[in-house]
Tab-separated table of C-alpha atoms and ligand atoms in Angstrom:
chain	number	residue	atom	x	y	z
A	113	UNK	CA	0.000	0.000	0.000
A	114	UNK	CA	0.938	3.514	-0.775
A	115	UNK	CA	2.725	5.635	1.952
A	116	UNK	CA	1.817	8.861	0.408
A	117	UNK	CA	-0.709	10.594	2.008
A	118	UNK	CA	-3.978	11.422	0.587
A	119	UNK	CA	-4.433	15.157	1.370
A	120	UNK	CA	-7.771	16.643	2.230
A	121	UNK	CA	-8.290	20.295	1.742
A	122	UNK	CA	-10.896	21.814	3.724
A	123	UNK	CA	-10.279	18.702	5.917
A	124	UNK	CA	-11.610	20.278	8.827
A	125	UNK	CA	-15.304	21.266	6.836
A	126	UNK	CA	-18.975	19.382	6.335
A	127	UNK	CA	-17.409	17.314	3.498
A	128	UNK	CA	-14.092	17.104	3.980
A	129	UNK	CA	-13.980	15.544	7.624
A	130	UNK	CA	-16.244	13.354	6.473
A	131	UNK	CA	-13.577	12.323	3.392
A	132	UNK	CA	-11.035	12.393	5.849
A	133	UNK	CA	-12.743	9.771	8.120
A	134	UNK	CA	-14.037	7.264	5.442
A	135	UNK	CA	-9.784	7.188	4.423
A	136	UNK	CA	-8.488	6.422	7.823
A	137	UNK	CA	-11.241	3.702	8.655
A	138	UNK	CA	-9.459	2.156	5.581
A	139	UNK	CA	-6.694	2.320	6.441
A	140	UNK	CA	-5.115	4.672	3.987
A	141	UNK	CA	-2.809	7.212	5.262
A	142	UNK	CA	-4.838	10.776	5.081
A	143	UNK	CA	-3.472	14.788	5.969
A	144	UNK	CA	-6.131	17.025	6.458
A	145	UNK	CA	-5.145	20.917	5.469
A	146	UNK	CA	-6.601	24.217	6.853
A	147	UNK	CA	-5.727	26.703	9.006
A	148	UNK	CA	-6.416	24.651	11.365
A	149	UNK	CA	-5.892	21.018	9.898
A	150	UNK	CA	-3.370	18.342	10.441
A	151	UNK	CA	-0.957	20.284	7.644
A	152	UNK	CA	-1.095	24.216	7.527
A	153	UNK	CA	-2.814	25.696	4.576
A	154	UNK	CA	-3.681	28.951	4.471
A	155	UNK	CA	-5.437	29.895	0.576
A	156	UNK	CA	-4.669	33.336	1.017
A	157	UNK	CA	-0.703	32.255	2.063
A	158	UNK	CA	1.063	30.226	-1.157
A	159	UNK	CA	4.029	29.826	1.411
A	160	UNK	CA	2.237	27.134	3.312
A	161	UNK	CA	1.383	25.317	0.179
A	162	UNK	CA	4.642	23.319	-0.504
A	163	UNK	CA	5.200	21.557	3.417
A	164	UNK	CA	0.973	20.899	3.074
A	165	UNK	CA	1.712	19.181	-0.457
A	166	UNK	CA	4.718	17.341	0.416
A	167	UNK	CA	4.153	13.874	-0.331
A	168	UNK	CA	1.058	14.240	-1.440
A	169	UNK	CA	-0.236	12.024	-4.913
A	170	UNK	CA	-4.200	12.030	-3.916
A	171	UNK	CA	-6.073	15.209	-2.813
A	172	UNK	CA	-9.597	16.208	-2.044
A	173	UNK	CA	-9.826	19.936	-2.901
A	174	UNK	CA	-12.555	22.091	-1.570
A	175	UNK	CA	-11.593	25.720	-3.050
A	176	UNK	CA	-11.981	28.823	-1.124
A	177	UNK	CA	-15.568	30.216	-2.152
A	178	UNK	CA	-15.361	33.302	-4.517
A	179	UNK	CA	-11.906	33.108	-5.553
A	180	UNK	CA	-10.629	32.949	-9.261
A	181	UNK	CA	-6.946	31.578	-9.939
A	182	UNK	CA	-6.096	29.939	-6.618
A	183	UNK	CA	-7.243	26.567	-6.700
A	184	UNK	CA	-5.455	26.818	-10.966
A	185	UNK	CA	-2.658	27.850	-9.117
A	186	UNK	CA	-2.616	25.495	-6.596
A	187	UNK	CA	-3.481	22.528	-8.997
A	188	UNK	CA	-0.415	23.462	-10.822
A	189	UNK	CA	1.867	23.427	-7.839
A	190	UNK	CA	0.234	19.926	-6.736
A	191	UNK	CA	1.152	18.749	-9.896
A	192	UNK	CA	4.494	20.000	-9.871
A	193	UNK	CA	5.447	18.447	-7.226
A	194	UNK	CA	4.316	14.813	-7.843
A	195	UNK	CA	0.262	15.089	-7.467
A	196	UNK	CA	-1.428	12.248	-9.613
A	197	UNK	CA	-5.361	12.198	-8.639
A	198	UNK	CA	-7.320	14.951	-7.977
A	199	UNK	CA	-11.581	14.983	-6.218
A	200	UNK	CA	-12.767	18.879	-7.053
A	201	UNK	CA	-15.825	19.705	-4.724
A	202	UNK	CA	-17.834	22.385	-7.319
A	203	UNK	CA	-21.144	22.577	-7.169
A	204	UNK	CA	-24.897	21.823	-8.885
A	205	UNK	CA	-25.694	23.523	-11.725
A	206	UNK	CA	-22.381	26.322	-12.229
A	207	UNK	CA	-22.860	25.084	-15.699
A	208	UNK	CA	-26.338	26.858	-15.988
A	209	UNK	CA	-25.893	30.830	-16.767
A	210	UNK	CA	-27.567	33.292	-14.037
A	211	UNK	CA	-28.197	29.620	-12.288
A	212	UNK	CA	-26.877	31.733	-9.033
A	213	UNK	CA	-28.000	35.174	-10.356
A	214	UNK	CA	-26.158	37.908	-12.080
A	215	UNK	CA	-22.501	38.030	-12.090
A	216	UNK	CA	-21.881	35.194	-8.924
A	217	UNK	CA	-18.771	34.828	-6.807
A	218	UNK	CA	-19.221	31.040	-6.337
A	219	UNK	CA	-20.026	29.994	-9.659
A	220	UNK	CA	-16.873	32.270	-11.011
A	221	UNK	CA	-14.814	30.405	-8.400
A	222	UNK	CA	-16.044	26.815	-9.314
A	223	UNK	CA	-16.099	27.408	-12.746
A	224	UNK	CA	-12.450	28.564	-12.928
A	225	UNK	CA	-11.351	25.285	-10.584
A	226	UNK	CA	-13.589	23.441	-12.679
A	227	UNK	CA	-11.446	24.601	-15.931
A	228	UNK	CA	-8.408	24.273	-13.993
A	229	UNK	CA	-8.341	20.683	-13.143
A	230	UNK	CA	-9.741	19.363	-16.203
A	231	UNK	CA	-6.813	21.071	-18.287
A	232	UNK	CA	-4.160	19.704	-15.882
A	233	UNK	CA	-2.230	16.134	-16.900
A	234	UNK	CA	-3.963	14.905	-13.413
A	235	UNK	CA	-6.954	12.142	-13.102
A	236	UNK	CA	-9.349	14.209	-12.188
A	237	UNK	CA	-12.721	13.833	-11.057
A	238	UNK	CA	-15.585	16.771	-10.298
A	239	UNK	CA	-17.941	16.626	-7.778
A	240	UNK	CA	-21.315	18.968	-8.482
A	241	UNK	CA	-23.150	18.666	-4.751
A	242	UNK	CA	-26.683	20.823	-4.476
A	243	UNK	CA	-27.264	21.932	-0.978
A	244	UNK	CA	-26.340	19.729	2.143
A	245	UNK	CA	-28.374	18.536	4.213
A	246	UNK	CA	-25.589	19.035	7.048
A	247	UNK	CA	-25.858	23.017	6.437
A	248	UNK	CA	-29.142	22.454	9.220
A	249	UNK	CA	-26.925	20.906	11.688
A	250	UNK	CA	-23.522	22.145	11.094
A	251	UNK	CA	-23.219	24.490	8.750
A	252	UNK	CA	-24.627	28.030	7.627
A	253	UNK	CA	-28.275	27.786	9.280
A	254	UNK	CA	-26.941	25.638	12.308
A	255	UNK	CA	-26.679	28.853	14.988
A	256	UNK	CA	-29.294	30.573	13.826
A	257	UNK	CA	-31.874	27.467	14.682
A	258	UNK	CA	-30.100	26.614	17.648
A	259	UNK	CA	-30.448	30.254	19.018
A	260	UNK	CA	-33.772	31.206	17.603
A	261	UNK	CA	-35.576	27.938	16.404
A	262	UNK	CA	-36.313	30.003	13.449
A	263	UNK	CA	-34.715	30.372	9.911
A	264	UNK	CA	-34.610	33.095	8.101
A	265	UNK	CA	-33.158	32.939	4.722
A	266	UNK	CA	-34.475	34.144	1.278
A	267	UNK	CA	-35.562	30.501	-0.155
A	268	UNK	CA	-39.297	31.547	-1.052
A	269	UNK	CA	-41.271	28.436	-1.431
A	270	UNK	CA	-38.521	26.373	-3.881
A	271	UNK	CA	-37.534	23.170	-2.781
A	272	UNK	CA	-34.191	21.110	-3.139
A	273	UNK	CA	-32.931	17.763	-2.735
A	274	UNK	CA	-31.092	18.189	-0.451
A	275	UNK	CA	-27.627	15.974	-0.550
A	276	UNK	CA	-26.215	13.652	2.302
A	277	UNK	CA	-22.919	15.209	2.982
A	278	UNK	CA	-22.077	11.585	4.022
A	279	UNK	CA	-23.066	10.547	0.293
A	280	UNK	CA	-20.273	13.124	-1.024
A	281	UNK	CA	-17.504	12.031	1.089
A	282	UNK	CA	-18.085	8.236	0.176
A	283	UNK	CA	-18.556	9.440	-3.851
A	284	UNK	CA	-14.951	11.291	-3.064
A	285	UNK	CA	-13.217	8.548	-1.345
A	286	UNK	CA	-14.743	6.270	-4.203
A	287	UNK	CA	-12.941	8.537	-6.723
A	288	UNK	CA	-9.949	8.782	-5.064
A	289	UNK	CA	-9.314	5.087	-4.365
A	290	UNK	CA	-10.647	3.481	-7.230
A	291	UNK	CA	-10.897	2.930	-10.618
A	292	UNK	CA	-13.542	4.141	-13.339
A	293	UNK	CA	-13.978	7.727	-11.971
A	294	UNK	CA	-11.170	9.821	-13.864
A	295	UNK	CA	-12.547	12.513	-16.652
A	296	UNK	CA	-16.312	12.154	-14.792
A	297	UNK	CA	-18.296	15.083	-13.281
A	298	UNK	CA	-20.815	13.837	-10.810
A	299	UNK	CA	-24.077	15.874	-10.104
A	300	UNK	CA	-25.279	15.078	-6.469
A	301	UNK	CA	-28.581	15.581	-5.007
A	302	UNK	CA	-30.696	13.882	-2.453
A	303	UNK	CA	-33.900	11.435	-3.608
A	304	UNK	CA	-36.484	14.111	-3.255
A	305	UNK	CA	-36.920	18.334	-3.372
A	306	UNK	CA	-38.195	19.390	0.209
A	307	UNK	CA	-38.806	23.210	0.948
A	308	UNK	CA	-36.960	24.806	3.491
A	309	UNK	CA	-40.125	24.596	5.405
A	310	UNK	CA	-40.559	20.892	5.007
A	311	UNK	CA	-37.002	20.414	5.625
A	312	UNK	CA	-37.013	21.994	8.921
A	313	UNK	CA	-40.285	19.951	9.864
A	314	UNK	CA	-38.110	17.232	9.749
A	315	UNK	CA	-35.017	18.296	11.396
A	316	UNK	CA	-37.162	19.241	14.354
A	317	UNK	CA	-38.666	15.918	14.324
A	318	UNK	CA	-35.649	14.486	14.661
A	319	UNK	CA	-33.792	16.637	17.186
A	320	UNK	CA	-36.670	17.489	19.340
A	321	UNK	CA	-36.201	21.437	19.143
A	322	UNK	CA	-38.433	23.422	17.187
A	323	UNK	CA	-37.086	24.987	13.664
A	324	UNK	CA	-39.754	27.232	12.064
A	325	UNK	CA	-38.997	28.689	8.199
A	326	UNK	CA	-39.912	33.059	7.551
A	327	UNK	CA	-38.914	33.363	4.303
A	328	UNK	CA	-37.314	36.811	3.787
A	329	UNK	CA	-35.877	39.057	1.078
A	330	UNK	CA	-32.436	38.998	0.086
A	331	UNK	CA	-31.326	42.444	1.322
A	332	UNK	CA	-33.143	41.769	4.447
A	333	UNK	CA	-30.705	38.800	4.182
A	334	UNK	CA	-27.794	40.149	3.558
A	335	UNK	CA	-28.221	43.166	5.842
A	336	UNK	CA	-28.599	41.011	8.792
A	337	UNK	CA	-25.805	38.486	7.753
A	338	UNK	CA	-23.399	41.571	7.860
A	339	UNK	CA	-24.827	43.493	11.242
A	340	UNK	CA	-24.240	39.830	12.242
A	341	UNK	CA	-20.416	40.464	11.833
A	342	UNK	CA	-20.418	38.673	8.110
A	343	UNK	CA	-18.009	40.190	6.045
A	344	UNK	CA	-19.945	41.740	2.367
A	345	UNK	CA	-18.690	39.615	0.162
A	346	UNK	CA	-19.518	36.145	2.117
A	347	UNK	CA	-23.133	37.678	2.779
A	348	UNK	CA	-23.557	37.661	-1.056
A	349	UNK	CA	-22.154	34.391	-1.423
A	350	UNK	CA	-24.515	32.516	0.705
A	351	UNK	CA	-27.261	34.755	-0.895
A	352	UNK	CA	-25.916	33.709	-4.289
A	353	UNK	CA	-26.500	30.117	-3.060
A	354	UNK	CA	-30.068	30.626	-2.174
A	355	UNK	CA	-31.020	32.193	-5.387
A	356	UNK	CA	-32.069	28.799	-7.459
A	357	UNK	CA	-33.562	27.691	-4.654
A	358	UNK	CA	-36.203	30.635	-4.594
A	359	UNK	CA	-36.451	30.841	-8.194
A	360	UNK	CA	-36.738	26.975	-8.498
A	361	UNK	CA	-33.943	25.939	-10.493
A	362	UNK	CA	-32.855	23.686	-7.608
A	363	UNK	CA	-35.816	20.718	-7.580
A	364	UNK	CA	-34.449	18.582	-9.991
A	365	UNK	CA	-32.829	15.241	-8.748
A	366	UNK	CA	-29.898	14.244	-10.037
A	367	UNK	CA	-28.320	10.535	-10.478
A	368	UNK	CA	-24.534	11.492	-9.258
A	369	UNK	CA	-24.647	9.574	-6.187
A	370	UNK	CA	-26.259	6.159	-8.639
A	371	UNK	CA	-23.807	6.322	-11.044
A	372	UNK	CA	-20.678	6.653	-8.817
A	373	UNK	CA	-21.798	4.341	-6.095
A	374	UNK	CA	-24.430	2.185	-7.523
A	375	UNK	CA	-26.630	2.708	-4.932
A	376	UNK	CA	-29.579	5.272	-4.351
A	377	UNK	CA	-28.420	8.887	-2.143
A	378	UNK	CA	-29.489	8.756	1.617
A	379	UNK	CA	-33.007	10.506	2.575
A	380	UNK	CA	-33.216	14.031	4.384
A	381	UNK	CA	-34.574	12.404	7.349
A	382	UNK	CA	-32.317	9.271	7.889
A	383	UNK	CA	-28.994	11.649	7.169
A	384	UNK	CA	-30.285	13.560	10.793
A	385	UNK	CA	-31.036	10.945	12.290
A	386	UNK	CA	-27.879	9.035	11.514
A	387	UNK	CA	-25.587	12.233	11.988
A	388	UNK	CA	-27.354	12.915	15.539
A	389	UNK	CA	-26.496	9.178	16.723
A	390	UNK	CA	-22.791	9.710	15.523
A	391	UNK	CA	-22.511	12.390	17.472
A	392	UNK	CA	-23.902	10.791	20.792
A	393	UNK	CA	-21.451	8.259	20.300
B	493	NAP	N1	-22.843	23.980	1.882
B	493	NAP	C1	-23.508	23.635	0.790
B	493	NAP	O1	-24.717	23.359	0.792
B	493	NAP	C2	-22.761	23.550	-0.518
B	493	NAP	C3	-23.425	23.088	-1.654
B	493	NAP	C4	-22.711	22.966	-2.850
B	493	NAP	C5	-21.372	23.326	-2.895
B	493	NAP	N2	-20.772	23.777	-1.760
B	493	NAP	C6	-19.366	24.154	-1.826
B	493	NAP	O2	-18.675	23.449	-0.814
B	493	NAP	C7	-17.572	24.201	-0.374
B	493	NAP	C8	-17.509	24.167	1.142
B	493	NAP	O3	-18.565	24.887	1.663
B	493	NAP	P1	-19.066	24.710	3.171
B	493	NAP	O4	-19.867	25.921	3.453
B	493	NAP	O5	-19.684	23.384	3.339
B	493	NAP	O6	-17.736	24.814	4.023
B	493	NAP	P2	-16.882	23.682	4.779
B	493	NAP	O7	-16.252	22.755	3.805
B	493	NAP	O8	-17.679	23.080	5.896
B	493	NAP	O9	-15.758	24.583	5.460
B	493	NAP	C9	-14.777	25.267	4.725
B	493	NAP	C10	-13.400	24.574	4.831
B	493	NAP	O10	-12.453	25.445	4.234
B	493	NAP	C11	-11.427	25.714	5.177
B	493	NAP	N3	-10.977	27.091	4.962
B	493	NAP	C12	-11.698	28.229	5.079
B	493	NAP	N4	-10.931	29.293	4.813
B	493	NAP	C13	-9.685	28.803	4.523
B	493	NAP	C14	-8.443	29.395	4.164
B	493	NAP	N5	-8.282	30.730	4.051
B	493	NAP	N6	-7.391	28.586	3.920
B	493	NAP	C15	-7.508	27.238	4.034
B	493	NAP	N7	-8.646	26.613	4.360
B	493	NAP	C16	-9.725	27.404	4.612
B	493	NAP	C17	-12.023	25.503	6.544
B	493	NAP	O11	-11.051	25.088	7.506
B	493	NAP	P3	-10.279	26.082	8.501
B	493	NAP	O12	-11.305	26.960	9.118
B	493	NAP	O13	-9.611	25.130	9.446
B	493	NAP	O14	-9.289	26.826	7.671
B	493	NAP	C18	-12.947	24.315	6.252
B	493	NAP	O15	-12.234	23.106	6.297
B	493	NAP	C19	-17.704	25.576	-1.014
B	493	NAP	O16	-16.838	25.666	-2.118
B	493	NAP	C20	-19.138	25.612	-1.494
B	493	NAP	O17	-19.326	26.418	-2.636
B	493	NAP	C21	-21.432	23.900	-0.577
């Protein structure tokens, strides 16, 4: 078995803990690289690139949101410097123009790592996740709801199929240790669009709190995400997310999870319920 390690960037977020976790449980040596990850990695500091990369011949790469040229530019030191398989987390529907509205952040970001990895000599494989259904419980929405037990984002009435984050990490870890997967772009999505309001229902089903859905406007959004301390440009990101949602360009389910795995995506509800237990122990 290989000694190199397989490095996980973002190792410390939703997706990429999750990556990290399904590696070591198979034994397979596994750096995870953040600011605050097993290896140093700062995107904004190229000096902590090489020491994070050393070694390295399989990475997970979950790009820093809004930024055009890093992940090229780190692709093309990876590769450098021995990197032979590359898992790009993008995301659903960056192929779609004004899919995230008018002149979007993300979808510049993803679209440029997206270009950057399939012109590289690497095996690459592309990962297109809609929402997660960990964004409830540990991500984006989790502190509101725990605070408030109230949501209040700019979804309207669209729903989403929402996607295990579980399901990702074991499409990744599939791509990155197997065979059949190089020069494919995977769309994710759950088994069936929910609203944010029927999504909720169910996380407060399952964690016993309530979790009630006001849909609001996106300034009203973005205002409060940035008297909340959010920084501008991260305020319109997460905006920029919830636009298909409330225009409905987010229902559709897609077969990513089927064709990589060969087995149908995880429902909304059993995802909770299965994350809660992990976390109990
Ligand atoms: N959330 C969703 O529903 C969703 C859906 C589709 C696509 N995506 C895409 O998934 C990606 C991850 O989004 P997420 O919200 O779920 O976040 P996440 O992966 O849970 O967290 C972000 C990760 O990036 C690391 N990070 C942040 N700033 C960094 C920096 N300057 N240098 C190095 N590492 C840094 C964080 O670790 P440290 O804090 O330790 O540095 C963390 O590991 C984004 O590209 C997003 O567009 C998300």
């Amino acid at each position: 078995m290989s000694t190199h390690p397989i490095l996980v960037i973002g190792g410390t977020g939703i997706t990429g803990r999750r990556v990290a976790a399904r590696l070591a449980d198979r034994g397979l040596p596994v750096a995870t690289a953040s600011r605050s990850g097993d290896r140093r990695f700062d995107w904004t500091d190229d000096t902590t690139w090489d020491a994070a990369l050393d070694g390295v011949r399989g990475a997970y790469v979950v790009s820093l949101d809004g930024t055009v040229g890093l992940t090229a530019a780190l692709v093309e030191r990876a590769e450098a410097r021995g990197l032979e398989r590359v898992v790009l987390l993008s995301a659903r529907g960056i192929d779609i123009p004004g899919h995230y509205g008018d002149d979007s952040m993300a979808a510049a970001g993803h679209l440029d790592a997206e270009r950057a990895v399939r012109a590289s000599g690497l095996e690459w494989t592309i990962l297109r996740p809609g929402w997660f259904i960990q964004n409830f419980t540990e991500g984006i929405f989790r502190d509101e709801l725990t605070e408030t037990g109230e949501l209040r984002i700019p979804a309207g009435d669209g729903a989403t199929p929402y996607i295990d984050a579980g399901d990702i990490a074991d499409v990744a870890v599939a791509a990155l240790t197997g065979d059949g997967h190089a020069g494919r772009t995977y769309e994710l999505s759950g088994p069936r669009p929910l609203t944010v309001a029927e999504a909720l229902a169910e996380v407060s089903a399952a964690t016993g709190r309530p979790a009630r859905y006001t849909p609001v406007s996106p300034e009203e959004y973005i205002d409060g995400l940035v008297a909340a301390g959010v920084d501008p440009v991260t305020a319109k990101i997460y905006d920029e997310g919830l636009h298909p949602v409330r225009t409905g360009g987010e229902a559709r389910v897609s077969d990513g999870v089927e064709r990589a795995l060969g087995r149908p995506p995880r429902d909304f509800a059993a995802a909770v319920r299965a994350d809660l237990e992990a976390a109990r122990g």
